[in-house]
JSON list of C-alpha atoms in Angstrom, two decimals:
[
{"chain": "C", "resi": 1, "resn": "ILE", "atom": "CA", "xyz": [122.09, 119.80, 84.30]},
{"chain": "C", "resi": 2, "resn": "GLN", "atom": "CA", "xyz": [119.76, 119.14, 87.21]},
{"chain": "C", "resi": 3, "resn": "ASP", "atom": "CA", "xyz": [121.64, 117.60, 90.25]},
{"chain": "C", "resi": 4, "resn": "VAL", "atom": "CA", "xyz": [119.80, 115.31, 92.07]},
{"chain": "C", "resi": 5, "resn": "ASN", "atom": "CA", "xyz": [120.29, 114.24, 95.70]},
{"chain": "C", "resi": 6, "resn": "TYR", "atom": "CA", "xyz": [118.54, 111.77, 97.99]},
{"chain": "C", "resi": 7, "resn": "GLY", "atom": "CA", "xyz": [118.20, 111.74, 101.85]},
{"chain": "C", "resi": 8, "resn": "GLN", "atom": "CA", "xyz": [115.60, 110.85, 104.68]},
{"chain": "C", "resi": 9, "resn": "TYR", "atom": "CA", "xyz": [113.29, 113.66, 106.01]},
{"chain": "C", "resi": 10, "resn": "SER", "atom": "CA", "xyz": [110.88, 113.88, 108.59]},
{"chain": "C", "resi": 11, "resn": "ILE", "atom": "CA", "xyz": [107.68, 115.15, 106.87]},
{"chain": "C", "resi": 12, "resn": "HIS", "atom": "CA", "xyz": [104.25, 116.29, 108.70]},
{"chain": "C", "resi": 13, "resn": "LEU", "atom": "CA", "xyz": [100.55, 117.12, 107.17]},
{"chain": "C", "resi": 14, "resn": "ASP", "atom": "CA", "xyz": [98.74, 119.69, 109.20]},
{"chain": "C", "resi": 15, "resn": "ILE", "atom": "CA", "xyz": [95.53, 121.45, 109.24]},
{"chain": "C", "resi": 16, "resn": "THR", "atom": "CA", "xyz": [95.86, 124.89, 109.88]},
{"chain": "C", "resi": 17, "resn": "ASP", "atom": "CA", "xyz": [94.02, 128.35, 110.30]},
{"chain": "C", "resi": 18, "resn": "LYS", "atom": "CA", "xyz": [93.78, 130.45, 106.84]},
{"chain": "C", "resi": 19, "resn": "SER", "atom": "CA", "xyz": [97.03, 132.19, 107.87]},
{"chain": "C", "resi": 20, "resn": "TYR", "atom": "CA", "xyz": [98.85, 128.33, 107.59]},
{"chain": "C", "resi": 21, "resn": "ARG", "atom": "CA", "xyz": [100.71, 129.30, 111.04]},
{"chain": "C", "resi": 22, "resn": "GLU", "atom": "CA", "xyz": [98.51, 127.79, 113.75]},
{"chain": "C", "resi": 23, "resn": "GLU", "atom": "CA", "xyz": [98.25, 124.11, 113.53]},
{"chain": "C", "resi": 24, "resn": "LEU", "atom": "CA", "xyz": [94.08, 123.33, 114.67]},
{"chain": "C", "resi": 25, "resn": "THR", "atom": "CA", "xyz": [94.75, 120.71, 117.36]},
{"chain": "C", "resi": 26, "resn": "THR", "atom": "CA", "xyz": [91.05, 119.76, 118.35]},
{"chain": "C", "resi": 27, "resn": "TRP", "atom": "CA", "xyz": [89.29, 116.87, 117.13]},
{"chain": "C", "resi": 28, "resn": "PRO", "atom": "CA", "xyz": [87.28, 115.78, 115.32]},
{"chain": "C", "resi": 29, "resn": "HIS", "atom": "CA", "xyz": [87.16, 119.20, 113.59]},
{"chain": "C", "resi": 30, "resn": "ASP", "atom": "CA", "xyz": [83.96, 120.06, 112.48]},
{"chain": "C", "resi": 31, "resn": "VAL", "atom": "CA", "xyz": [83.05, 121.85, 109.06]},
{"chain": "C", "resi": 32, "resn": "GLU", "atom": "CA", "xyz": [80.53, 122.57, 106.94]},
{"chain": "C", "resi": 33, "resn": "VAL", "atom": "CA", "xyz": [80.43, 121.42, 103.21]},
{"chain": "C", "resi": 34, "resn": "PHE", "atom": "CA", "xyz": [82.33, 124.31, 101.24]},
{"chain": "C", "resi": 35, "resn": "ASP", "atom": "CA", "xyz": [83.99, 125.86, 104.01]},
{"chain": "C", "resi": 36, "resn": "GLN", "atom": "CA", "xyz": [87.55, 126.28, 103.30]},
{"chain": "C", "resi": 37, "resn": "LEU", "atom": "CA", "xyz": [90.30, 123.87, 104.87]},
{"chain": "C", "resi": 38, "resn": "HIS", "atom": "CA", "xyz": [93.77, 124.81, 104.90]},
{"chain": "C", "resi": 39, "resn": "PHE", "atom": "CA", "xyz": [97.16, 122.18, 105.11]},
{"chain": "C", "resi": 40, "resn": "LYS", "atom": "CA", "xyz": [100.70, 122.94, 105.56]},
{"chain": "C", "resi": 41, "resn": "LEU", "atom": "CA", "xyz": [102.79, 119.97, 104.44]},
{"chain": "C", "resi": 42, "resn": "ALA", "atom": "CA", "xyz": [106.56, 120.44, 106.10]},
{"chain": "C", "resi": 43, "resn": "THR", "atom": "CA", "xyz": [109.76, 119.10, 106.42]},
{"chain": "C", "resi": 44, "resn": "ASP", "atom": "CA", "xyz": [111.62, 119.52, 109.57]},
{"chain": "C", "resi": 45, "resn": "THR", "atom": "CA", "xyz": [114.93, 120.61, 107.72]},
{"chain": "C", "resi": 46, "resn": "SER", "atom": "CA", "xyz": [115.27, 123.43, 105.97]},
{"chain": "C", "resi": 47, "resn": "GLY", "atom": "CA", "xyz": [116.87, 124.39, 103.15]},
{"chain": "C", "resi": 48, "resn": "SER", "atom": "CA", "xyz": [116.80, 126.66, 99.67]},
{"chain": "C", "resi": 49, "resn": "ASP", "atom": "CA", "xyz": [117.26, 123.94, 97.35]},
{"chain": "C", "resi": 50, "resn": "LEU", "atom": "CA", "xyz": [114.71, 121.65, 99.05]},
{"chain": "C", "resi": 51, "resn": "GLU", "atom": "CA", "xyz": [111.29, 121.09, 97.11]},
{"chain": "C", "resi": 52, "resn": "LEU", "atom": "CA", "xyz": [108.36, 118.78, 98.20]},
{"chain": "C", "resi": 53, "resn": "PHE", "atom": "CA", "xyz": [106.73, 116.51, 95.71]},
{"chain": "C", "resi": 54, "resn": "ALA", "atom": "CA", "xyz": [103.19, 115.63, 96.64]},
{"chain": "C", "resi": 55, "resn": "GLU", "atom": "CA", "xyz": [102.82, 112.07, 95.09]},
{"chain": "C", "resi": 56, "resn": "ARG", "atom": "CA", "xyz": [99.22, 111.87, 96.20]},
{"chain": "C", "resi": 57, "resn": "CYS", "atom": "CA", "xyz": [96.40, 113.16, 98.79]},
{"chain": "C", "resi": 58, "resn": "TRP", "atom": "CA", "xyz": [93.40, 111.78, 98.97]},
{"chain": "C", "resi": 59, "resn": "ALA", "atom": "CA", "xyz": [90.13, 111.36, 101.07]},
{"chain": "C", "resi": 60, "resn": "THR", "atom": "CA", "xyz": [88.28, 108.36, 102.54]},
{"chain": "C", "resi": 61, "resn": "PRO", "atom": "CA", "xyz": [84.91, 108.32, 104.04]},
{"chain": "C", "resi": 62, "resn": "THR", "atom": "CA", "xyz": [86.79, 106.08, 106.64]},
{"chain": "C", "resi": 63, "resn": "SER", "atom": "CA", "xyz": [89.60, 106.44, 109.01]},
{"chain": "C", "resi": 64, "resn": "SER", "atom": "CA", "xyz": [90.96, 103.91, 107.01]},
{"chain": "C", "resi": 65, "resn": "SER", "atom": "CA", "xyz": [93.65, 105.28, 104.20]},
{"chain": "C", "resi": 66, "resn": "THR", "atom": "CA", "xyz": [93.00, 101.97, 102.22]},
{"chain": "C", "resi": 67, "resn": "ASP", "atom": "CA", "xyz": [89.30, 102.47, 101.67]},
{"chain": "C", "resi": 68, "resn": "LYS", "atom": "CA", "xyz": [88.03, 101.19, 98.47]},
{"chain": "C", "resi": 69, "resn": "LEU", "atom": "CA", "xyz": [86.23, 104.65, 98.16]},
{"chain": "C", "resi": 70, "resn": "GLN", "atom": "CA", "xyz": [88.54, 107.43, 97.69]},
{"chain": "C", "resi": 71, "resn": "TYR", "atom": "CA", "xyz": [88.69, 110.82, 96.26]},
{"chain": "C", "resi": 72, "resn": "ASP", "atom": "CA", "xyz": [92.18, 111.95, 94.78]},
{"chain": "C", "resi": 73, "resn": "LEU", "atom": "CA", "xyz": [93.10, 115.68, 95.57]},
{"chain": "C", "resi": 74, "resn": "ILE", "atom": "CA", "xyz": [96.46, 115.62, 94.32]},
{"chain": "C", "resi": 75, "resn": "ARG", "atom": "CA", "xyz": [97.98, 113.31, 92.28]},
{"chain": "C", "resi": 76, "resn": "ASN", "atom": "CA", "xyz": [102.00, 113.16, 91.01]},
{"chain": "C", "resi": 77, "resn": "ASP", "atom": "CA", "xyz": [102.21, 116.65, 92.74]},
{"chain": "C", "resi": 78, "resn": "CYS", "atom": "CA", "xyz": [99.13, 118.30, 90.54]},
{"chain": "C", "resi": 79, "resn": "SER", "atom": "CA", "xyz": [95.50, 119.50, 91.44]},
{"chain": "C", "resi": 80, "resn": "VAL", "atom": "CA", "xyz": [92.82, 117.02, 90.67]},
{"chain": "C", "resi": 81, "resn": "GLY", "atom": "CA", "xyz": [90.35, 117.79, 93.35]},
{"chain": "C", "resi": 82, "resn": "GLY", "atom": "CA", "xyz": [88.37, 120.27, 92.15]},
{"chain": "C", "resi": 83, "resn": "ASP", "atom": "CA", "xyz": [88.78, 123.29, 93.47]},
{"chain": "C", "resi": 84, "resn": "LEU", "atom": "CA", "xyz": [92.27, 122.82, 95.23]},
{"chain": "C", "resi": 85, "resn": "GLU", "atom": "CA", "xyz": [94.62, 125.25, 95.35]},
{"chain": "C", "resi": 86, "resn": "VAL", "atom": "CA", "xyz": [98.39, 125.31, 95.85]},
{"chain": "C", "resi": 87, "resn": "VAL", "atom": "CA", "xyz": [99.59, 128.60, 97.86]},
{"chain": "C", "resi": 88, "resn": "THR", "atom": "CA", "xyz": [103.30, 127.75, 98.36]},
{"chain": "C", "resi": 89, "resn": "ASN", "atom": "CA", "xyz": [105.91, 124.89, 97.18]},
{"chain": "C", "resi": 90, "resn": "ASP", "atom": "CA", "xyz": [109.26, 125.88, 97.65]},
{"chain": "C", "resi": 91, "resn": "ALA", "atom": "CA", "xyz": [111.76, 125.11, 100.41]},
{"chain": "C", "resi": 92, "resn": "GLY", "atom": "CA", "xyz": [110.48, 122.45, 102.33]},
{"chain": "C", "resi": 93, "resn": "LEU", "atom": "CA", "xyz": [106.89, 123.82, 102.59]},
{"chain": "C", "resi": 94, "resn": "MET", "atom": "CA", "xyz": [103.76, 123.58, 100.74]},
{"chain": "C", "resi": 95, "resn": "THR", "atom": "CA", "xyz": [100.61, 124.98, 101.47]},
{"chain": "C", "resi": 96, "resn": "PHE", "atom": "CA", "xyz": [97.39, 124.17, 100.08]},
{"chain": "C", "resi": 97, "resn": "ASN", "atom": "CA", "xyz": [93.57, 124.54, 100.43]},
{"chain": "C", "resi": 98, "resn": "PHE", "atom": "CA", "xyz": [90.48, 123.32, 99.03]},
{"chain": "C", "resi": 99, "resn": "ALA", "atom": "CA", "xyz": [86.50, 123.58, 100.08]},
{"chain": "C", "resi": 100, "resn": "ALA", "atom": "CA", "xyz": [85.18, 120.45, 102.24]},
{"chain": "C", "resi": 101, "resn": "PHE", "atom": "CA", "xyz": [83.08, 118.40, 100.31]},
{"chain": "C", "resi": 102, "resn": "LYS", "atom": "CA", "xyz": [81.07, 115.10, 101.71]},
{"chain": "C", "resi": 103, "resn": "PHE", "atom": "CA", "xyz": [80.78, 111.72, 100.13]},
{"chain": "C", "resi": 104, "resn": "LEU", "atom": "CA", "xyz": [77.63, 111.08, 98.73]},
{"chain": "C", "resi": 105, "resn": "GLY", "atom": "CA", "xyz": [75.00, 109.18, 100.83]},
{"chain": "C", "resi": 106, "resn": "ASP", "atom": "CA", "xyz": [74.01, 108.49, 104.20]},
{"chain": "C", "resi": 107, "resn": "ASP", "atom": "CA", "xyz": [76.42, 105.75, 104.98]},
{"chain": "C", "resi": 108, "resn": "TYR", "atom": "CA", "xyz": [79.20, 108.46, 104.83]},
{"chain": "C", "resi": 109, "resn": "PRO", "atom": "CA", "xyz": [78.76, 111.47, 107.19]},
{"chain": "C", "resi": 110, "resn": "ASP", "atom": "CA", "xyz": [82.79, 111.67, 107.63]},
{"chain": "C", "resi": 111, "resn": "VAL", "atom": "CA", "xyz": [85.74, 112.77, 105.41]},
{"chain": "C", "resi": 112, "resn": "TYR", "atom": "CA", "xyz": [89.33, 111.41, 106.17]}
]
């Protein structure tokens, strides 16, 4: 038997250093293709029974999250983005990393 409860939580996604402890705050954050990027998805609420379900995480070549060109990294809490590695997923904290990539073509110099 699994007991399911619902509530409202504040969550945030940060790009971090490789230890997942320090948020990187300089923008734009320039990296080279294949550099490892580290992310932390966390809630402001702690609880040993709290788990995050990352329904979808994607990248676009523009700052619009609804851009028609999208590359899925996570879909239905599963990695679909090539080398994406989920490091931690428990107690309201999910950490993951993947290699930086570029959209093909000169028209797409950025990834969001």
